[in-house]
Each structure stands twice: as C-alpha cells, then as structure tokens.
Coordinates of C-alpha atoms and ligand atoms in Angstrom, one line a residue:
M1 CA -0.4 -0.3 -0.3
K2 CA 1.4 3.2 -1.2
T3 CA -0.1 6.2 0.2
I4 CA 0.5 10.4 0.3
I5 CA -0.7 12.9 2.0
T6 CA -0.5 16.6 0.7
N7 CA -1.2 19.7 1.8
V8 CA -0.7 20.1 5.4
I9 CA 1.9 21.6 7.9
V10 CA 4.1 19.0 8.3
V11 CA 5.7 19.2 12.4
T12 CA 8.4 16.9 12.2
M13 CA 9.9 16.9 15.2
D14 CA 12.7 15.6 14.2
V15 CA 16.2 16.8 15.5
Q16 CA 16.0 19.8 14.1
R17 CA 12.6 20.3 14.4
N18 CA 11.7 20.8 10.9
V19 CA 7.8 22.2 10.3
Y20 CA 7.1 22.5 6.8
T21 CA 4.7 25.0 6.5
E22 CA 3.1 23.4 3.4
G23 CA 4.2 19.9 3.3
Y24 CA 3.5 16.4 2.4
V25 CA 4.6 12.9 3.5
K26 CA 4.8 9.4 1.5
I27 CA 4.2 5.9 3.5
E28 CA 5.1 3.0 2.0
G29 CA 3.9 -0.6 3.8
T30 CA 4.5 0.1 7.5
K31 CA 7.4 3.1 6.8
I32 CA 7.6 7.1 5.9
T33 CA 9.9 7.0 2.9
E34 CA 9.6 10.9 2.5
V35 CA 8.9 13.6 3.7
G36 CA 8.9 17.3 2.6
P37 CA 7.7 20.8 1.4
A38 CA 5.4 20.5 -1.5
G39 CA 7.8 22.0 -4.0
S40 CA 10.5 19.2 -3.7
L41 CA 8.0 16.2 -4.5
K42 CA 8.9 15.2 -8.1
D43 CA 5.7 13.6 -9.5
T44 CA 2.6 15.2 -10.6
K45 CA -0.5 14.5 -9.6
E46 CA -1.1 12.1 -11.8
E47 CA 1.7 10.2 -12.3
L48 CA 1.0 9.2 -8.8
E49 CA -2.2 8.4 -9.3
R50 CA -1.1 6.5 -12.8
T51 CA 1.6 4.5 -10.6
G52 CA -1.1 3.2 -7.6
W53 CA -0.8 6.2 -5.1
E54 CA -3.6 7.0 -2.6
I55 CA -3.6 10.7 -2.5
R56 CA -5.1 12.0 0.7
D57 CA -5.5 15.5 0.8
G58 CA -4.8 17.1 4.3
Q59 CA -6.9 20.4 3.8
R60 CA -4.5 22.2 5.9
G61 CA -4.2 20.2 8.5
I62 CA -1.1 19.4 11.2
L63 CA 0.6 16.2 10.5
M64 CA 2.1 15.3 14.0
P65 CA 3.8 12.0 15.3
G66 CA 1.6 9.5 16.5
M67 CA 1.8 10.6 20.4
I68 CA 2.9 8.2 23.0
N69 CA 1.2 7.9 26.3
T70 CA 4.2 6.2 28.1
H71 CA 1.6 5.0 31.4
C72 CA -1.3 3.5 31.4
H73 CA -3.8 0.9 32.9
L74 CA -5.6 0.1 30.1
G75 CA -7.7 -2.5 31.8
M76 CA -9.0 0.2 34.8
I77 CA -12.1 1.5 32.5
P78 CA -15.3 0.2 34.7
F79 CA -13.1 2.4 37.9
R80 CA -13.2 5.9 35.6
G81 CA -15.5 8.2 37.9
L82 CA -15.3 6.2 40.8
G83 CA -14.8 7.8 44.0
D84 CA -13.1 10.7 42.7
D85 CA -13.0 13.3 45.3
C86 CA -12.8 10.5 47.9
K87 CA -9.7 11.0 50.4
D88 CA -8.8 7.6 50.4
R89 CA -9.7 6.4 47.2
L90 CA -7.0 4.2 46.5
R91 CA -8.5 1.4 49.6
V92 CA -11.6 2.5 50.0
F93 CA -12.8 1.7 45.9
L94 CA -9.7 0.7 43.5
L95 CA -8.2 -2.3 45.4
P96 CA -11.2 -3.8 47.1
M97 CA -13.5 -3.3 43.9
E98 CA -9.9 -4.6 41.7
Q99 CA -10.2 -8.2 44.2
K100 CA -13.9 -8.9 43.8
A101 CA -14.3 -7.8 40.5
M102 CA -11.4 -7.7 37.5
D103 CA -11.1 -10.8 35.5
R104 CA -9.8 -11.6 32.5
D105 CA -12.9 -11.2 30.6
M106 CA -13.2 -7.7 32.0
A107 CA -9.3 -6.3 31.8
A108 CA -9.7 -7.6 28.5
L109 CA -12.8 -5.9 27.0
S110 CA -11.8 -2.8 29.2
S111 CA -8.4 -3.0 27.0
R112 CA -9.9 -2.8 23.8
Y113 CA -12.6 0.1 24.8
A114 CA -9.6 1.9 26.3
I115 CA -7.5 1.5 23.4
C116 CA -10.7 2.6 20.9
E117 CA -10.3 5.8 22.9
L118 CA -6.9 6.8 22.2
L119 CA -6.2 6.1 18.7
L120 CA -9.4 8.3 18.2
C121 CA -7.5 11.0 20.5
G122 CA -4.3 10.5 18.2
V123 CA -2.2 8.3 20.4
T124 CA -0.5 5.7 18.2
T125 CA 2.0 4.1 21.2
V126 CA 0.9 2.9 24.6
M127 CA 3.2 1.9 27.7
D128 CA 0.2 -0.4 29.9
M129 CA 0.5 -1.7 33.7
Y130 CA -2.0 -4.2 34.7
Y131 CA -3.1 -7.4 35.4
F132 CA -4.1 -9.8 32.4
E133 CA -1.7 -8.6 30.3
E134 CA -1.7 -11.9 27.8
S135 CA -4.8 -10.8 27.1
V136 CA -3.9 -6.7 26.8
A137 CA -1.4 -7.7 24.6
A138 CA -3.9 -9.7 22.2
V139 CA -6.4 -6.8 22.3
M140 CA -3.5 -4.5 20.8
D141 CA -2.7 -7.2 18.4
Q142 CA -6.0 -7.2 17.3
T143 CA -6.8 -3.3 17.2
G144 CA -3.5 -2.5 15.7
I145 CA -1.8 -0.2 18.3
R146 CA 1.3 0.1 19.0
G147 CA 1.9 -1.0 22.8
I148 CA 4.3 -2.3 25.0
A149 CA 2.3 -5.1 28.0
G150 CA 3.3 -4.8 30.9
Q151 CA 2.6 -7.1 33.6
T152 CA 2.0 -6.2 36.9
V153 CA 4.7 -7.5 39.7
M154 CA 3.7 -7.0 43.5
D155 CA 5.3 -9.1 46.2
E156 CA 1.3 -9.5 48.0
G157 CA 0.4 -10.4 44.4
G158 CA -2.1 -9.1 42.7
C159 CA -5.9 -10.3 40.8
D160 CA -4.0 -12.6 38.3
A161 CA -1.0 -13.8 39.9
P162 CA -0.7 -14.8 44.1
D163 CA 3.4 -13.7 44.6
A164 CA 5.9 -12.1 42.4
D165 CA 7.4 -14.9 41.3
T166 CA 4.4 -16.4 39.7
A167 CA 3.8 -12.7 38.6
L168 CA 7.4 -13.0 37.0
G169 CA 6.6 -16.3 35.6
K170 CA 3.9 -14.6 33.4
A171 CA 6.3 -11.9 32.2
R172 CA 8.6 -14.3 30.7
E173 CA 5.7 -16.2 28.7
L174 CA 4.1 -12.7 27.3
I175 CA 8.1 -11.1 26.4
E176 CA 8.4 -15.0 24.3
A177 CA 5.2 -14.7 23.0
Y178 CA 5.9 -11.2 21.1
K179 CA 9.9 -11.2 21.2
H180 CA 9.2 -11.2 16.6
H181 CA 6.1 -9.2 16.8
P182 CA 6.5 -6.0 14.9
R183 CA 4.1 -3.6 16.9
I184 CA 3.5 -5.4 20.2
S185 CA 6.2 -6.3 23.1
G186 CA 5.8 -7.5 27.1
C187 CA 7.7 -6.9 30.3
A188 CA 8.0 -7.3 34.2
A189 CA 6.3 -4.3 35.4
P190 CA 7.0 -4.2 39.4
H191 CA 4.3 -2.2 40.2
A192 CA 6.1 0.1 43.0
T193 CA 9.6 0.8 44.8
N194 CA 7.3 0.0 48.2
T195 CA 5.0 -2.4 47.4
C196 CA 8.2 -4.9 45.8
S197 CA 11.3 -6.7 47.6
P198 CA 14.9 -5.2 46.3
Q199 CA 14.8 -9.2 44.9
S200 CA 11.6 -9.1 43.2
L201 CA 13.1 -5.7 41.6
K202 CA 15.8 -7.2 40.4
K203 CA 14.2 -10.2 38.7
A204 CA 12.0 -8.4 36.8
W205 CA 14.9 -5.3 36.1
E206 CA 17.0 -8.5 35.0
M207 CA 14.5 -9.9 32.2
D208 CA 13.8 -6.3 31.1
R209 CA 17.4 -5.5 30.6
R210 CA 18.1 -8.9 28.8
N211 CA 15.0 -8.5 26.3
H212 CA 15.2 -5.3 25.8
V213 CA 12.1 -4.1 26.7
P214 CA 10.9 -1.2 29.5
F215 CA 11.6 -1.6 32.9
T216 CA 8.9 0.8 34.5
L217 CA 7.5 1.1 37.8
H218 CA 5.6 4.2 39.8
A219 CA 8.6 5.8 41.9
A220 CA 9.0 8.7 44.2
E221 CA 5.1 9.8 43.3
M222 CA 3.5 8.9 47.0
D223 CA 4.0 10.7 50.6
Y224 CA 4.3 7.3 52.3
E225 CA 6.4 5.8 49.6
L226 CA 8.6 8.7 50.8
T227 CA 8.7 8.7 54.4
W228 CA 8.7 4.1 54.1
L229 CA 11.4 4.3 52.2
A230 CA 13.9 7.3 54.4
K231 CA 12.9 5.5 57.5
T232 CA 13.6 2.2 56.5
F233 CA 17.1 2.8 54.2
G234 CA 17.4 6.4 54.9
C235 CA 17.4 7.4 51.2
T236 CA 15.2 8.4 48.6
P237 CA 12.7 6.6 45.8
I238 CA 15.7 7.1 43.1
E239 CA 18.3 6.6 45.2
Y240 CA 16.6 2.8 46.1
L241 CA 16.4 2.2 42.9
D242 CA 20.4 2.9 42.5
R243 CA 21.4 1.3 45.1
T244 CA 19.2 -1.9 44.3
G245 CA 21.0 -1.8 40.8
V246 CA 18.2 -1.1 38.7
L247 CA 18.5 2.2 37.6
D248 CA 19.7 2.5 33.9
S249 CA 18.4 3.4 30.3
H250 CA 15.6 1.2 30.2
T251 CA 14.3 2.5 33.6
A252 CA 11.0 5.0 33.1
A253 CA 9.6 6.1 36.5
A254 CA 5.9 6.5 36.0
H255 CA 5.2 9.9 38.0
G256 CA 8.7 11.4 39.6
I257 CA 7.0 13.9 41.4
H258 CA 9.0 13.9 44.9
L259 CA 12.4 14.5 42.9
T260 CA 15.8 16.1 44.8
D261 CA 18.4 17.6 42.9
G262 CA 20.5 14.4 43.8
D263 CA 18.0 12.7 42.4
I264 CA 17.9 14.5 39.2
S265 CA 21.6 14.3 38.5
L266 CA 20.8 10.6 38.9
L267 CA 18.6 9.8 36.6
K268 CA 20.6 12.0 34.4
Q269 CA 23.9 10.1 35.0
K270 CA 21.8 6.5 34.3
G271 CA 20.0 7.8 31.3
S272 CA 17.1 7.1 33.2
G273 CA 13.4 8.3 31.8
I274 CA 10.2 10.1 33.5
S275 CA 6.8 9.7 32.4
H276 CA 4.9 12.5 34.0
C277 CA 1.4 12.2 34.7
I278 CA 0.8 15.1 35.4
G279 CA -3.7 15.1 34.9
S280 CA -3.1 12.5 37.3
N281 CA -1.0 13.9 39.8
A282 CA -2.7 16.9 39.9
K283 CA -6.3 15.5 40.5
A284 CA -4.6 13.2 43.2
A285 CA -3.2 16.4 45.1
K286 CA 0.1 14.9 45.3
G287 CA 2.2 17.7 43.6
V288 CA 4.1 18.4 40.8
A289 CA 7.2 16.8 38.9
P290 CA 10.3 19.2 38.4
V291 CA 9.6 18.9 34.2
L292 CA 12.1 22.0 33.8
K293 CA 14.6 20.8 36.1
L294 CA 14.2 17.8 34.4
L295 CA 14.7 18.7 30.7
K296 CA 17.5 21.3 31.4
E297 CA 19.2 17.8 32.8
G298 CA 18.4 16.5 29.4
V299 CA 16.3 13.3 31.5
P300 CA 14.0 12.4 28.9
V301 CA 10.7 12.9 30.0
G302 CA 7.5 11.7 28.8
L303 CA 3.1 12.2 28.7
G304 CA 1.2 9.6 30.5
T305 CA -2.6 9.9 31.7
D306 CA -2.2 6.9 34.3
G307 CA -4.8 5.3 34.7
P308 CA -8.8 6.1 33.5
A309 CA -9.6 5.4 37.0
S310 CA -6.6 8.1 37.9
G311 CA -6.5 10.4 35.4
N312 CA -10.2 9.8 33.9
T313 CA -9.4 10.9 30.1
L314 CA -6.7 9.3 28.3
D315 CA -5.8 12.2 25.9
L316 CA -3.0 13.9 25.8
F317 CA -4.0 16.5 24.5
T318 CA -5.0 17.7 28.0
Q319 CA -1.8 16.2 29.8
M320 CA 0.1 18.6 27.3
R321 CA -1.8 21.9 28.4
L322 CA -2.0 20.5 32.1
C323 CA 2.2 20.6 32.1
A324 CA 2.3 24.0 30.6
G325 CA -0.1 25.3 33.2
F326 CA 1.9 23.7 36.1
Q327 CA 5.1 24.7 34.8
K328 CA 4.2 27.9 33.7
N329 CA 2.5 28.9 37.0
E330 CA 5.2 27.2 39.2
S331 CA 7.5 29.0 37.4
R332 CA 5.8 32.3 37.3
D333 CA 7.4 32.5 34.2
R334 CA 5.1 32.2 30.7
S335 CA 8.2 31.7 28.6
A336 CA 8.7 28.6 30.9
M337 CA 7.7 25.4 29.1
P338 CA 7.2 26.5 25.4
A339 CA 4.7 24.7 23.3
K340 CA 7.4 23.2 21.5
D341 CA 9.0 21.5 24.2
I342 CA 5.4 20.3 25.1
V343 CA 5.1 18.5 21.9
S344 CA 8.0 16.9 22.1
M345 CA 7.2 15.8 25.3
A346 CA 4.3 13.4 23.8
T347 CA 6.0 12.7 20.7
C348 CA 9.9 11.8 20.7
Q349 CA 11.0 12.7 23.9
G350 CA 8.2 9.6 24.8
A351 CA 9.9 7.1 22.5
R352 CA 13.1 7.5 23.9
V353 CA 11.1 7.0 27.4
L354 CA 10.2 3.5 26.1
G355 CA 13.5 2.8 24.0
L356 CA 11.3 2.6 20.9
D357 CA 13.3 6.2 19.5
K358 CA 14.7 4.1 16.7
K359 CA 10.5 3.4 15.4
T360 CA 9.1 6.0 15.9
G361 CA 7.9 9.5 17.7
S362 CA 8.2 11.7 14.6
I363 CA 7.9 12.1 11.1
E364 CA 11.5 11.1 9.1
P365 CA 12.1 8.8 6.2
G366 CA 13.2 5.5 7.6
K367 CA 10.7 5.5 10.9
E368 CA 7.6 3.4 11.2
A369 CA 4.7 5.7 9.6
D370 CA 2.8 6.4 13.2
M371 CA 1.0 9.7 12.4
V372 CA -1.6 11.6 14.1
L373 CA -3.5 14.7 11.2
V374 CA -5.2 17.4 13.4
E375 CA -7.7 19.4 11.3
T376 CA -7.5 22.9 10.8
D377 CA -11.6 23.4 9.6
S378 CA -13.5 23.5 13.1
L379 CA -13.8 26.4 14.8
N380 CA -11.0 26.1 18.1
M381 CA -8.6 25.7 15.5
F382 CA -8.5 29.2 13.5
P383 CA -6.7 31.2 13.1
V384 CA -2.7 28.8 12.9
Y385 CA 0.4 31.4 13.7
D386 CA 2.5 28.4 15.1
P387 CA 1.5 24.9 14.6
Y388 CA 2.9 23.9 17.9
S389 CA 1.2 26.9 19.6
A390 CA -2.4 25.0 17.8
L391 CA -1.4 21.4 19.0
V392 CA -0.9 22.2 22.7
Y393 CA -2.8 25.3 23.4
S394 CA -5.9 25.0 20.6
A395 CA -6.1 21.4 20.1
G396 CA -8.4 18.9 21.3
A397 CA -9.1 15.4 20.6
S398 CA -12.0 16.4 19.1
N399 CA -9.6 17.6 16.4
V400 CA -8.0 14.3 15.6
R401 CA -9.1 13.1 12.3
D402 CA -6.9 10.6 10.6
V403 CA -4.6 7.9 12.6
Y404 CA -2.1 5.8 10.8
V405 CA 0.0 3.2 13.0
A406 CA 2.8 1.3 10.6
G407 CA 1.0 2.5 7.8
T408 CA -2.0 1.2 8.8
R409 CA -4.8 3.9 9.1
L410 CA -7.2 3.2 12.3
V411 CA -8.8 6.4 12.2
W412 CA -10.6 7.8 9.2
D413 CA -12.5 11.3 9.2
K414 CA -13.0 11.0 12.9
K415 CA -14.0 7.3 13.2
L416 CA -12.7 4.2 13.6
V417 CA -11.4 2.1 10.7
F418 CA -11.9 -1.4 12.2
E419 CA -13.5 -1.1 16.2
D420 CA -17.1 -0.5 17.0
P421 CA -16.9 1.6 19.8
L422 CA -20.3 1.4 20.9
S423 CA -20.7 -2.3 20.9
I424 CA -17.9 -2.7 22.8
R425 CA -19.0 0.0 24.9
K426 CA -22.1 -2.2 25.4
E427 CA -20.1 -5.3 26.1
L428 CA -18.2 -3.9 29.1
A429 CA -21.5 -2.2 30.2
D430 CA -23.3 -5.4 30.5
R431 CA -20.5 -7.2 32.0
M432 CA -19.8 -4.7 35.0
K433 CA -23.6 -4.9 35.5
Q434 CA -22.8 -8.7 36.3
S435 CA -19.6 -8.1 38.1
A436 CA -19.3 -6.5 41.8
F437 CA -19.6 -3.1 40.3
G438 CA -23.9 -4.2 39.3
E439 CA -23.6 -3.7 42.7
I440 CA -23.1 -0.1 42.7
E441 CA -26.1 2.3 42.9
E442 CA -25.4 4.7 39.9
L443 CA -24.9 2.1 37.2
H444 CA -28.4 1.2 37.9
G445 CA -29.9 4.7 36.5
Ligands
ZN501 ZN1 -0.2 4.6 37.2

C-alpha cells in the first residue's frame, strides 16, 4: 500500500525540529519513505495516480507524529469516575473492587475500549501496566495500536497472580510470545518501589534488560512511599532504585513527582526516563514533578495519562495543556515550558523514554508511519500562527481526523476503521453489571 498525504503542515519532531508549512509525507508499507515541502515533490498528481498512490488531501491540517502515552492502566475503564474526590480512594474503592470484580474478560474488554479511546485521541503507542497482560497484548495486536504490555509484579500478589514469582513467570511468557512482533512487546512491570522487595525488583529488571524492553514502575509518587523508604533505608526512591541496581537507560519511572537535585543527577547519569502524569498527579493532589529541571539536565520526560481511574481522560492533548499550565505557573514565567518542548514530550521524548525512538516518535524517512492528522477546520483551530502552539493550547482530541499506525489507517475522518466502540461499550457495561460493579447504585440508572 502506497499513500501520500498532501496539503498539510508537517510537524516532523526530527532532530532539527523541521516544520513544513506546506508539506507532504509518503508512506510505503509500514514506513515513512519521504517527507518534505510541497515544492520538493517530483511527481505530478497524474503520475502518482497512475503509479498506484492513494492521495489524501490533508486540507491544511497539522500532521504530527503519533502521540505516545508512556504510562497507562488500560484495564481500569470500569473504575473511571468512581470515588474521584474520596480521600483514600485507593483503599476504599480501587483495591477492594479490583479483588472482587477484575478478571481476564473484563481486563480485555476494558483494554479494547480504552484503545479505541486512545486512537481517537491521536495516541499511537501506549505503555500499559496492569493484570492479565496476555489478554491486553492480544487486544493491542488485534486493534492495530503499538504497545508494550507490562505485567504487574507485586510481592503481595494481585488479581492475576498470588505472588511476585508467579507474576514474573507470566511476564517471562509474555515477553517470549511477543519477542518478534513488529508492534507489540511485553515486559515485567513492578508495581512500585514500596510494594516489591529488592529481589523482585532485580529479577524484573534483569528480565527486561535481557530482552531489551522497558523496566517501568511507579516511583517517587506517594508521600508514604517516601516516608517509608527514608525511615527503612535512609534514602529517596530514586536512590533506592540505584542502590538496588535497577536504575539504567531501560528504566522509565512513572510519576517522579518528588525528586531532589541529587535524584535528578542520578537519573541523568544513568540515562533513565520519567513518565510525567500531571493530570493524575494534580487530581490526587500529589504535587508537580520538576519537569523544567529534568529537561534542563537532559533527562528524557514523556507524558502519561495514568489509568482512566486516576486521570479520567486518556488523551495527551489534555496532558500537554496541563503540563504547560503547571510548569509556567510554578515558575511564574510565561515563557517557560514552550509548546515545542511539550509536543516533544508527547512524541519523540516519549519514544525515548520507552526505548522506541528508532522506530517512532517523529516523521522521518525510515521511521514507522505512526502519524496523526489534526484538522484545522473546526472553530477552535483558527487562526494558526504556530503549529506547536495550536497543538498545545488550541487543539483537543475532537480535532483528530486521521490516525496511522505502522502505515495502517486506524482512524479515518474521526471514525475508527476497524472497531465499533459502541458495541464494545455495551459489552463492557453488561459485563460490569454482572460483576460487583453492578452493585454500585449509579450504574443502575
Ligand atoms: Zn499508574
């Protein structure tokens, strides 16, 4: 299949940050083969048609790299909006309901629903961390998204494994099963610094490192995590990861809210990345990660939504705007955290955090064709002076017109090509009603 997208503003996010205000992109098979200004295109329309190219007129929209959600829990759609403003929501709502209601079928259905939402929002790659990840990976495969399925590892066990070693065994099988898959991989994802022993952390890290997949976990997120580590080991979460020997370029720490200058130097020195989940962090009143400092030191920072229970929306447009707002406000500087840097967090930096930067995250020949066409016809998208600014401050998920992953069109004119989200929603709602979620009053309305 050969496609050319013409009449677009191309935001490449390549190293030079080239923008082609009247540009085109050629896709052949799964890859981008050409990108440039319209004037450099040698073929005429007739020649393109004659030689079998499908031509997509971008109608002056903005073509950007597919966005990368570096931290998510796809299986948690049923929890969205549950006890949102409750002080101890995790223990009152989430953990008990997870034990009572979460199973393989619900995790798979929820993941399929969440992936529909991600694609419609322009997210083409997702790093997931949840349970029953063999089903999640299968759904990633079927829906066409690019993804990493992270099997949660916790010492006290979770709803799909009674202990850390069983979860590590599941992770091993998952990694093996997707070893040669072009879009999907598996990994062992320890839950957090304080819910896994150093031994479990080390086993997971060794497995991930050996298989060249990310090692991701919640870190420097919770007040009690910091207090416990300080009291027990006399160190910060990042120092603890370093002492345990699991901090290196494979490590993607989710949240990284509470970081000392020493932590930031360690992250820099070890080449580790941070997944910044500002929507989730702000809603839970956990604090604001020092993104400006991290970026200044060259630590890669990607954006994540966290799960639908934590951040509610799965779209990165919301995260981009929140990130801008919080960093500018914290530094009392309107010029801090410019839109270009924020788009890079949503795209190429996110890819770097997940070790996927050779494949995706920018629009360049040789990269996989993961791209999003953001239309500029809607009222909120006029005028456009600067495409970065338009993407961060004006655009929303509703402006996503087309989405390509590995050259395949998964969203076309704001509709999913292969999935029927309404029927998935119905199936998920029915499944929830048959479970402990059905006992929650609101659902009967
Ligand atoms: Zn999380």
